[in-house]
XYZ file of C-alpha atoms in Angstrom:
556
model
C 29.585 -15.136 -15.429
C 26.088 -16.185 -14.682
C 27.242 -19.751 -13.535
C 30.387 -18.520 -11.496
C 27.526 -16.015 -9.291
C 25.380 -18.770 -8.069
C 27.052 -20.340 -5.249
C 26.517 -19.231 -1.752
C 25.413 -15.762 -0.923
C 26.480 -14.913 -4.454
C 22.902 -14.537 -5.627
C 21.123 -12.901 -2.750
C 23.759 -10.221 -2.937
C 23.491 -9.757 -6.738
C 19.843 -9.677 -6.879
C 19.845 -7.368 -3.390
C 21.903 -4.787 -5.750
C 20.287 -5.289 -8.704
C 17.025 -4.766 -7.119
C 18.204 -1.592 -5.255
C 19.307 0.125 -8.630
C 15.804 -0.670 -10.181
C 13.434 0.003 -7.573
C 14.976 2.855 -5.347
C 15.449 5.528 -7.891
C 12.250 7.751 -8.542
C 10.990 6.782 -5.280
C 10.926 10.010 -3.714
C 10.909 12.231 -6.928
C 8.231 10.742 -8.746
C 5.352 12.584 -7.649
C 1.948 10.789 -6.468
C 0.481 8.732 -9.638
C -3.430 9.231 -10.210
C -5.788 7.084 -9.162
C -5.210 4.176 -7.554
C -1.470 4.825 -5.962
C -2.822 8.757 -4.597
C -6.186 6.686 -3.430
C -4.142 4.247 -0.960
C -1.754 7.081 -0.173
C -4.455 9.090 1.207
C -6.867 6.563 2.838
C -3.642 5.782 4.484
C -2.797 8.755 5.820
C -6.258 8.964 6.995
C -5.561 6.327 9.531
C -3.095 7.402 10.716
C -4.051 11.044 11.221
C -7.342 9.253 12.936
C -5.403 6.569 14.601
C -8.448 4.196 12.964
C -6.677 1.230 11.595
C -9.962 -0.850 10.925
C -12.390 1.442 8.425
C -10.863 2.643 5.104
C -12.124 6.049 3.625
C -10.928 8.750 1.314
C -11.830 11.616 2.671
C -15.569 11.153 4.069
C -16.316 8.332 1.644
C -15.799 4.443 2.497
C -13.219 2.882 0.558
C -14.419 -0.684 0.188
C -12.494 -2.293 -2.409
C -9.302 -4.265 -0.959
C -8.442 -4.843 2.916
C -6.262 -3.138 5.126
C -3.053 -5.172 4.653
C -1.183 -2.699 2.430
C -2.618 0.227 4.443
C -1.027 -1.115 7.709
C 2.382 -1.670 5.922
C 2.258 1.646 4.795
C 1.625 3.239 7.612
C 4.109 1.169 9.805
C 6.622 2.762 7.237
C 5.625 6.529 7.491
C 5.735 6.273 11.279
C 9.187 4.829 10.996
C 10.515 7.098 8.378
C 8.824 10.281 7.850
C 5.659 11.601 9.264
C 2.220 12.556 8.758
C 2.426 16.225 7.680
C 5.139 15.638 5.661
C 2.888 14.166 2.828
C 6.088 12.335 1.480
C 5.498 9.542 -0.796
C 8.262 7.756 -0.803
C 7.601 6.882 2.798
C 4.391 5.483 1.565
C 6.398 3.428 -1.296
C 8.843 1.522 0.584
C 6.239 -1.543 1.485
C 6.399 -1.760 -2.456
C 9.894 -1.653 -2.667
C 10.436 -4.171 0.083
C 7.873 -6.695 -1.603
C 9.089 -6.608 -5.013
C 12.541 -7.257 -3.638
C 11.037 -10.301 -1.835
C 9.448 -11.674 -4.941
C 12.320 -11.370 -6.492
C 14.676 -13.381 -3.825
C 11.573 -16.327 -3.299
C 11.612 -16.465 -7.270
C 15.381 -16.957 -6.904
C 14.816 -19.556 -4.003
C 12.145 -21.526 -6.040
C 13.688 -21.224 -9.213
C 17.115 -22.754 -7.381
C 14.446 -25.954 -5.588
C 12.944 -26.435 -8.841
C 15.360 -26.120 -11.792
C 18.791 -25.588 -10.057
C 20.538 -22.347 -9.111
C 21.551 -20.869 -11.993
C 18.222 -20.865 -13.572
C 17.299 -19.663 -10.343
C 19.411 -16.622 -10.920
C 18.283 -16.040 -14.055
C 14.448 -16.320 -13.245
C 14.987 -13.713 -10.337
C 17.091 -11.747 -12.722
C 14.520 -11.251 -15.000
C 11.815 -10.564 -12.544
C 13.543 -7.750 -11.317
C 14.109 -5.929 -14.438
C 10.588 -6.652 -15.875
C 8.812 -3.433 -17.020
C 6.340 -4.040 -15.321
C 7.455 -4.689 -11.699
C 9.614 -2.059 -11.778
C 6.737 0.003 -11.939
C 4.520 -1.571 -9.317
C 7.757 -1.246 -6.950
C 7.297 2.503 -7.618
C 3.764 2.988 -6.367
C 2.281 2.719 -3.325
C -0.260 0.374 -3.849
C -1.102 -3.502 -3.483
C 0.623 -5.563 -6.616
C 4.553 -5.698 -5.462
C 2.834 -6.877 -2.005
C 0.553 -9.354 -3.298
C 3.194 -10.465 -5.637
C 5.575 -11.758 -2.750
C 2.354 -13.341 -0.930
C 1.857 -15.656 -3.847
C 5.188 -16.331 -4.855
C 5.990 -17.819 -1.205
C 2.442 -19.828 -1.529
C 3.844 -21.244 -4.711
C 6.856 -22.158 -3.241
C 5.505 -23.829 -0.510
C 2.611 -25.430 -2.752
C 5.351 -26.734 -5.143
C 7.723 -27.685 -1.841
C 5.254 -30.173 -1.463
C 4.401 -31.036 -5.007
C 7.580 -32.220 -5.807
C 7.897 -34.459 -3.133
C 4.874 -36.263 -3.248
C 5.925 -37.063 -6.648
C 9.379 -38.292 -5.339
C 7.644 -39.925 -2.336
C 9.266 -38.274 0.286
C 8.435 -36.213 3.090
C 8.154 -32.651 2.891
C 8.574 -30.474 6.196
C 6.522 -28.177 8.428
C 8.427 -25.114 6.721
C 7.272 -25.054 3.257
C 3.765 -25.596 4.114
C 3.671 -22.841 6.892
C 4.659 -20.720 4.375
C 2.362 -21.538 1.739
C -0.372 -20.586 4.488
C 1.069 -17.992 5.786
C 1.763 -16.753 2.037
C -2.293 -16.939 1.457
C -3.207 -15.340 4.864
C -1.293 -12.478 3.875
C -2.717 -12.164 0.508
C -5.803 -12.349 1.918
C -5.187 -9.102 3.396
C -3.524 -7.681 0.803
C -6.142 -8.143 -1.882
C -8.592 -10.447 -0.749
C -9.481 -13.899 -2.933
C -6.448 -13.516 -5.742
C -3.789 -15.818 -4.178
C -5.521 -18.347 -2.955
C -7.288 -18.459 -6.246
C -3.998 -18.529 -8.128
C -3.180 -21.480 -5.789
C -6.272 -23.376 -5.972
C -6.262 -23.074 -10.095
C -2.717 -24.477 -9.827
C -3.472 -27.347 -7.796
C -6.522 -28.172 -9.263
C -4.511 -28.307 -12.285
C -1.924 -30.247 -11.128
C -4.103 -32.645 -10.070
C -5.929 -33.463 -13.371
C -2.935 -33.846 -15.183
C -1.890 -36.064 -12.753
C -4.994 -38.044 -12.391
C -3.973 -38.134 -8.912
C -5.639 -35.777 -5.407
C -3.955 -37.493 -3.018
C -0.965 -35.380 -2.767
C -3.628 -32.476 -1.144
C -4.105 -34.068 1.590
C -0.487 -33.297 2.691
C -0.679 -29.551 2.847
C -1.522 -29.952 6.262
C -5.033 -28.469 6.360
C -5.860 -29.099 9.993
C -3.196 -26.305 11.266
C -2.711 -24.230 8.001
C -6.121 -23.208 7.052
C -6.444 -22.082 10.772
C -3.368 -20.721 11.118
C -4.300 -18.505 7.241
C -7.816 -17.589 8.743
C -6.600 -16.120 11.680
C -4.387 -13.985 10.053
C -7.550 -12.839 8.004
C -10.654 -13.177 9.676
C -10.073 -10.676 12.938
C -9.975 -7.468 10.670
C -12.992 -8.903 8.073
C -14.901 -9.696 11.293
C -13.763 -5.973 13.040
C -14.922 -4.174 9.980
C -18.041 -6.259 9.221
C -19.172 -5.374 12.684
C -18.782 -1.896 11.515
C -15.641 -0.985 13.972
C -13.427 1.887 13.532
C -16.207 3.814 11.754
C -16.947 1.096 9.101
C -20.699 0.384 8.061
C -20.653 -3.418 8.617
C -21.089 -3.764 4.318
C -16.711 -4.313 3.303
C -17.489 -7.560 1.962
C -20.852 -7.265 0.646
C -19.544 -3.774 -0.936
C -16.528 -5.095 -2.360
C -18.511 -7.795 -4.137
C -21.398 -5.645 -5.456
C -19.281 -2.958 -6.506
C -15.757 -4.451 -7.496
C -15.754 -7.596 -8.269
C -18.808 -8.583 -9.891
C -18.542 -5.366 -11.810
C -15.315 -6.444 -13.506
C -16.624 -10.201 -14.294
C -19.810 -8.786 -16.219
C -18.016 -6.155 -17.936
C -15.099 -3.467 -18.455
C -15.326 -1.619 -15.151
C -14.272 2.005 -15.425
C -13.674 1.710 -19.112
C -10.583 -1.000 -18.897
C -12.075 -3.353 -21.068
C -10.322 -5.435 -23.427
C -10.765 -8.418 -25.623
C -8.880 -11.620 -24.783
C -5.169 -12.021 -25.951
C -5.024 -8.414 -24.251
C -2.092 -9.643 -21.602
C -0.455 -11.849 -24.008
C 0.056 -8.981 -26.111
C 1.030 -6.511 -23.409
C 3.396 -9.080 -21.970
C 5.690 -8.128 -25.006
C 6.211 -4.833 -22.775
C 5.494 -5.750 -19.857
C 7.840 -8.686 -19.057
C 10.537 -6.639 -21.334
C 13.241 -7.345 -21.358
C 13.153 -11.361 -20.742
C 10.471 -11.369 -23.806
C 12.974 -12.242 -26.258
C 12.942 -15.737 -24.192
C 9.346 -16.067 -23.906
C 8.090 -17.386 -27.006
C 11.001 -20.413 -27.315
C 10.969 -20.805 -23.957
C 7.323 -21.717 -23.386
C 7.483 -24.129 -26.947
C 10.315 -26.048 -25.037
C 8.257 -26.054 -21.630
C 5.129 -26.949 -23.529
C 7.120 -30.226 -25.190
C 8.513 -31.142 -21.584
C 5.244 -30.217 -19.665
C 5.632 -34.199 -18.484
C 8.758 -33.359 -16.378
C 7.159 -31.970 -12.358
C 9.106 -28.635 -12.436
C 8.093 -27.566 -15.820
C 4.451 -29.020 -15.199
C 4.337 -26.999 -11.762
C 5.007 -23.993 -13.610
C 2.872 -24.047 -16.546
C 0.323 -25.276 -14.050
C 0.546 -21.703 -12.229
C 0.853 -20.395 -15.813
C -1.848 -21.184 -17.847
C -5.404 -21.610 -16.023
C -4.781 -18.229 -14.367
C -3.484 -16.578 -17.265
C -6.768 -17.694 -19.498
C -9.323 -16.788 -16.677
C -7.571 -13.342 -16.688
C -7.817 -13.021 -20.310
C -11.346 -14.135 -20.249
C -12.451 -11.760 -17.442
C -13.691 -8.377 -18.851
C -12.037 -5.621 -16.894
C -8.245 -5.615 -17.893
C -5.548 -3.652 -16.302
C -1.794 -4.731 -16.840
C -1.199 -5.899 -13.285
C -3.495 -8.270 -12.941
C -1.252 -10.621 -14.262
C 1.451 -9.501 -12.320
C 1.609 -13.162 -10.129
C 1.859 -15.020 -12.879
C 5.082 -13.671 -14.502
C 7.620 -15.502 -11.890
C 5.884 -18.497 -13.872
C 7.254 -17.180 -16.916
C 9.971 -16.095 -15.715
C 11.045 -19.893 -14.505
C 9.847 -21.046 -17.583
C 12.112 -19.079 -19.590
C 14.936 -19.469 -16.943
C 14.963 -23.129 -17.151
C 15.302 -23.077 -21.309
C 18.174 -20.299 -20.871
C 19.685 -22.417 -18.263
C 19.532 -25.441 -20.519
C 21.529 -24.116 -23.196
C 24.355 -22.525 -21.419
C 24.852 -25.652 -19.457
C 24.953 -27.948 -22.584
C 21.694 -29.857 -21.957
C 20.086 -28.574 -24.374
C 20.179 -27.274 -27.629
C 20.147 -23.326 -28.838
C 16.499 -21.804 -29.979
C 15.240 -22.332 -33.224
C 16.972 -19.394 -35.099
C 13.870 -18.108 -36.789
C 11.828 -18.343 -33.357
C 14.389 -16.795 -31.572
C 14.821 -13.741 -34.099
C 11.116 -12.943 -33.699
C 11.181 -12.456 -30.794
C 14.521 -10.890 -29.997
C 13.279 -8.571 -33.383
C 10.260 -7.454 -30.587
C 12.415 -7.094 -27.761
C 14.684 -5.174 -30.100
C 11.796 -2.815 -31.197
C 10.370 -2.267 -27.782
C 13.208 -1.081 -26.956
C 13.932 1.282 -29.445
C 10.295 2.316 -28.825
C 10.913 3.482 -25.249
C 13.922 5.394 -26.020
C 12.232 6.812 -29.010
C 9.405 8.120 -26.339
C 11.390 8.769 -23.808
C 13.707 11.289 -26.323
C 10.205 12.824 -28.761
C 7.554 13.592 -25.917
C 9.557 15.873 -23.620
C 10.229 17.993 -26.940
C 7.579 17.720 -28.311
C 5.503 19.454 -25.090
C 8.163 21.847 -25.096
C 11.156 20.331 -22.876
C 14.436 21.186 -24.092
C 17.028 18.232 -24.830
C 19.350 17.515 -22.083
C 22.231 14.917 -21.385
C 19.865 12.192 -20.247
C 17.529 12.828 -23.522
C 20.501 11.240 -25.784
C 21.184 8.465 -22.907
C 17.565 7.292 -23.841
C 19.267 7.200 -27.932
C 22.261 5.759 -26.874
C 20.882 3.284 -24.048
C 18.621 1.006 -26.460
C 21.139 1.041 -29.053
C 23.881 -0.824 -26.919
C 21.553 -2.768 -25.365
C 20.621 -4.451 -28.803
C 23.963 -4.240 -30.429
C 25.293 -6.211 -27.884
C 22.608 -8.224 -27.305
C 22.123 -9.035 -30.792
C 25.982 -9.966 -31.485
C 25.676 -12.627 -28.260
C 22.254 -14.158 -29.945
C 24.299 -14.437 -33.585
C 27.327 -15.973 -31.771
C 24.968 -18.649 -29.794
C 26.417 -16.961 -26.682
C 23.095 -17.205 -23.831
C 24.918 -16.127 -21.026
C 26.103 -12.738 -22.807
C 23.019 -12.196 -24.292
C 21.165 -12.327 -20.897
C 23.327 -10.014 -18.739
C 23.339 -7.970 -21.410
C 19.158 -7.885 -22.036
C 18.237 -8.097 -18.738
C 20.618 -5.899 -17.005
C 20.909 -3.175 -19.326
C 16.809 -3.385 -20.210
C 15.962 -3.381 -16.345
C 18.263 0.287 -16.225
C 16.439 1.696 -19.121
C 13.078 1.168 -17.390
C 14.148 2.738 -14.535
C 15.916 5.790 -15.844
C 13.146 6.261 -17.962
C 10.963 6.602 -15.119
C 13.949 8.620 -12.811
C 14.677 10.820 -15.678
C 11.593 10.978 -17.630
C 8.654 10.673 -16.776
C 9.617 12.246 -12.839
C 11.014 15.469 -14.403
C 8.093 15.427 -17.257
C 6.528 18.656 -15.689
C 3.000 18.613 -17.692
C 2.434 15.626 -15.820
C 2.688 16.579 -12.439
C -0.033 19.497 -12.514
C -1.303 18.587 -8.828
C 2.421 18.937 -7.460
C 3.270 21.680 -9.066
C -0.330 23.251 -7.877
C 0.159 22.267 -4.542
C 2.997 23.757 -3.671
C 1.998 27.165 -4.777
C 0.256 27.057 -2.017
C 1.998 27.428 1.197
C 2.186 25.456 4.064
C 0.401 27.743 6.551
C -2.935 28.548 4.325
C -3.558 24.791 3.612
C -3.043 23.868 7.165
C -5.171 26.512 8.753
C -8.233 25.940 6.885
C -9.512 23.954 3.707
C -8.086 24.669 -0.092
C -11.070 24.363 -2.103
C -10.626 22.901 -5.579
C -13.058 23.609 -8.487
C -12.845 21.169 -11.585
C -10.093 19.522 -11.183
C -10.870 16.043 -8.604
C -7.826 14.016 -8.946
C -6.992 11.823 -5.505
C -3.508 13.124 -6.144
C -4.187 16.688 -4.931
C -6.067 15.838 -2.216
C -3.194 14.126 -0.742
C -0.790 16.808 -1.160
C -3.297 19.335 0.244
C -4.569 17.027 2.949
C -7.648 15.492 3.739
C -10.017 18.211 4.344
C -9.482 19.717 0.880
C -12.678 20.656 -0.470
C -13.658 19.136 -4.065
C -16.163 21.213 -5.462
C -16.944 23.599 -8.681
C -16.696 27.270 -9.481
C -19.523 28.686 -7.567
C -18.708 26.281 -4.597
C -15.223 27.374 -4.187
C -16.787 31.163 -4.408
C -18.727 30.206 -1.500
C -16.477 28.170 0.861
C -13.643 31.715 0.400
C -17.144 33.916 1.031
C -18.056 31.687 4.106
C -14.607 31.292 5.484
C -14.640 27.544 4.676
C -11.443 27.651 3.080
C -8.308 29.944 2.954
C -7.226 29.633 -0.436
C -8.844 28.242 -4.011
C -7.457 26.036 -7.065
C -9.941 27.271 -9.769
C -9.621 25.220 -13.031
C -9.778 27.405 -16.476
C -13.235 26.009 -17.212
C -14.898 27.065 -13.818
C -12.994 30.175 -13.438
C -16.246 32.271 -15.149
C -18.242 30.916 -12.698
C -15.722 31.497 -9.645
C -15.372 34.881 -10.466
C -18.939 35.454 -11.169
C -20.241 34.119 -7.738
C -16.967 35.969 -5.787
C -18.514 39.333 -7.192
C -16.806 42.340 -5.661
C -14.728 39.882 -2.859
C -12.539 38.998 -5.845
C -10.536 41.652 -4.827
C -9.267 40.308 -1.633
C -7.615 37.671 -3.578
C -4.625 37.061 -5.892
C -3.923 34.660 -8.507
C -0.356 33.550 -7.260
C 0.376 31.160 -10.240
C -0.957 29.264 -13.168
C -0.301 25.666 -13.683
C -0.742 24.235 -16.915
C -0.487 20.779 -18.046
C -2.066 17.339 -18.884
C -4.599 15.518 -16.622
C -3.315 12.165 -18.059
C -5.926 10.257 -16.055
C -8.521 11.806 -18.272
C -6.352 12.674 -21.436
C -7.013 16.363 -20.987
C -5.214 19.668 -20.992
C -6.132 21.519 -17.894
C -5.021 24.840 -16.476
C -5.226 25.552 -12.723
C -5.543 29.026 -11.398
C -4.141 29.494 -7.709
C -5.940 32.204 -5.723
C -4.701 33.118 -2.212
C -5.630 36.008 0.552
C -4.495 38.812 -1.603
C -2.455 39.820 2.086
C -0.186 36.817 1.546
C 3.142 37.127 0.192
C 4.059 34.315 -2.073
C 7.195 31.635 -0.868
């Protein structure tokens, strides 16, 4: 099946649907994620309410840790779809969407110019129903963005690769849009494509022995042509336009970057080998290819394709493991890497060119991909219950689900059957991620205690004035509530309600003594109009939020 789906517009249209199952459901009912995604959301919506498109803040505070880029994609899409008072954040998810779909189509395109289309196919395949990108095209935030940025820099860098190894000409095209690829980045998240790019050239070119092939990437018009896509909003908010304070860059280093190359910023430290072993579920489920796959590529590393790859592989991937701070995504732009990697070797052995995996090899690894599987189904089914969720129709899907996936996929690996035993991972992995986050972990109401607190309020108290919050400072309620809500602790909120300040208070069960000590005999003139209880999972807590409105109101 895989080979008879790769000619034409065959593959664009497969991996257009595919991607539309994975990414699109969830969008709109998984509720803001704390920190980072509800951090972008807000800052903005802050431009846009301001009409500042230059200075980034949440709430009053400068937000100077990546540029504008994603902001201005954002809010290009909640002017076109929704609205600012609407607070809906889906609107702010579709630039995500829209980039991970990209990513996946360039993989496609550079998988077909480097290894042929149907490991082209497969490689795109595989990035779209990665764990792990399926979740960055949920969030509003940089990494699906950035990921498309780099993946059309490699293509372009590789464009030209190739052909100075074949001696022959390579076009404007490619190289236009390896630049254009790293001027975006550049605004997206400031040094990490063309770092990704450099390491992978500079790699290339030891192996090699050989620079001369640089001097073809048309420096003289790209590197303009990436600055000034760049340099106008680093220069505006340097120069402190828009608000800004003239210290983005300076900021940005101090606090964010050389932070996380001395040590584990915010407590995301790990030891090296932390992505390698997160990569067994995060690139689920194309791991059960990963471990052959990169042998193979490894014994062939001589061959320009394979090289190219592992070149974009390997330096990145061990100055990520060596740096510090650690989150998951960071490796995000290398996994089209792997992905090709193990798309070539699959490719190999259904077309006859080369033989099937090591048995042993293979049944490690396809034994992990088995078990992660199991494991998310397993989670997906036990932590609903075991919070107190009653079992539903989709709760034995997430039984059922894993279960076919490795029966089936298991019976193709036995029988030496690759092209079963792909569709049959990849597709039917890539759906389990998804539903688990559609029918999970969106309907998982413990989670979602700023929602569920926000909209006890209604509309016409937290748009007249302030809602003051007391112990409970997650980004995630401040975007729901807007950006005047007032963070503060029990006394404070006691005082902004005394003052007039604010219209309504969210008083978390550890500062309600205090609340209600410092309201006094006003406490009267209010009414607790709900209780939400739940997990803070930011901060691993229980928490319990008490809603108090004008006592006058009457509850919606």
């Amino acid at each position: 099946m895989i080979a008879d789906a790769t000619g034409g517009w065959r593959p664009y249209a497969l991996l257009t649907i595919f991607c539309a199952i994975l990414f699109i459901p969830g969008i709109a009912s998984l509720p803001p994620l704390d920190r980072d995604e509800a951090r972008f959301a807000q800052a903005t919506a802050q431009m846009l309410e301001t009409g500042d498109y230059v200075d980034i803040r949440f709430q009053d505070q400068p937000r100077h840790k990546k540029p504008a880029g994603i902001h201005w994609l954002q809010a290009a899409s909640v002017q076109a779809l929704s609205s600012i008072e609407a607070r809906e954040i889906w609107a702010y998810r579709v630039p995500s969407v829209i980039g991970a779909w990209a990513a996946v189509i360039m993989t496609f395109v550079l998988g077909a110019h480097l290894f042929g289309r149907t490991a082209g196919l497969i490689a795109g395949g595989m990035m779209a129903a990665s764990a792990l990108l399926i979740l960055e095209a949920h969030q509003a935030k940089t990494d699906a963005v950035l990921l498309a940025c780099v993946v059309a820099a490699q293509a372009g860098l590789a464009h030209a690769y190739l052909a100075a190894r074949d001696k022959l000409s390579v076009g404007r095209a490619p190289i236009a849009l390896m630049w254009i690829g790293l001027g975006a980045g550049v605004m997206i998240k400031g040094p990490i494509a063309p770092l990704i790019t450099v390491l992978t050239a500079a790699a290339l070119s030891l192996a090699d022995r050989d620079w001369r092939w640089l001097g073809r990437l048309g420096w003289l018009w790209g590197l303009p042509l990436a600055t000034a896509m760049a340099l106008p909003w680093y220069m505006a908010v340097g120069g402190g336009a828009g608000g800004g304070d003239g210290g983005f860059v300076m900021t940005a280093i101090t606090t964010d970057l050389i932070p996380k190359l001395l040590g584990g910023q915010e407590s995301h430290g790990a030891p090296p080998g932390y992505y390698a072993v997160l990569a067994l579920l995060f690139f689920w489920p194309g791991v059960f290819l990963m471990g052959p796959a990169l042998w193979r590529a490894w014994r062939d590393r001589t061959a320009a394709p394979v090289r190219f790859c592992l070149a974009w592989l390997v330096p990145a991937w061990i100055m990520f493991e060596l740096i510090p701070t650690k989150l998951p995504h960071y490796v995000l732009p290398l996994y089209p890497a792997l992905a090709l990697i193990c798309a070539w070797s699959a490719a190999a052995v259904i077309g006859g060119a080369a033989p099937w995996f090591n048995k042993r090899a293979l049944w490690i690894t396809g034994g992990l991909w088995a078990l992660i599987g199991l494991a998310l189904g397993a989670a997906a089914v036990y932590l609903p219950i075991h919070f107190g969720a009653t079992a539903t129709w989709h709760t034995w899907f997430f039984v059922l689900f894993p279960l076919y996936a490795l029966v089936t996929s298991a019976a193709a690996m036995k029988h030496h059957v690759m092209n079963e035993a792909l569709e049959n991972a990849v597709i039917s992995g890539g759906i389990m991620v998804t539903m688990v986050l559609w029918l999970m972990v969106a309907g998982f109401q413990p989670m979602w205690v700023s929602a569920r607190a926000a909209d006890t309020v209604p509309a016409d108290i937290r748009t007249a004035a302030p809602v003051a919050v007391a112990g409970f400072s997650e980004p995630s309620i401040v975007f729901r509530l807007g950006t005047k809500t007032e963070l503060t602790n029990g006394a404070g909120a006691a005082g902004l309600l005394k003052s007039g300040q604010a219209t309504a208070a969210i008083v978390e069960a550890r500062e309600l003594g205090a609340f209600k000590d410092s309201m006094g005999g006003l406490l009267g003139r209010y009414r607790v109009a709900g209780i939400v209880s739940g997990i803070n999972y930011s901060k691993g807590k229980k928490v319990a939020l008490h809603i108090f409105l004008p006592a006058g109101d009457s509850a919606k």
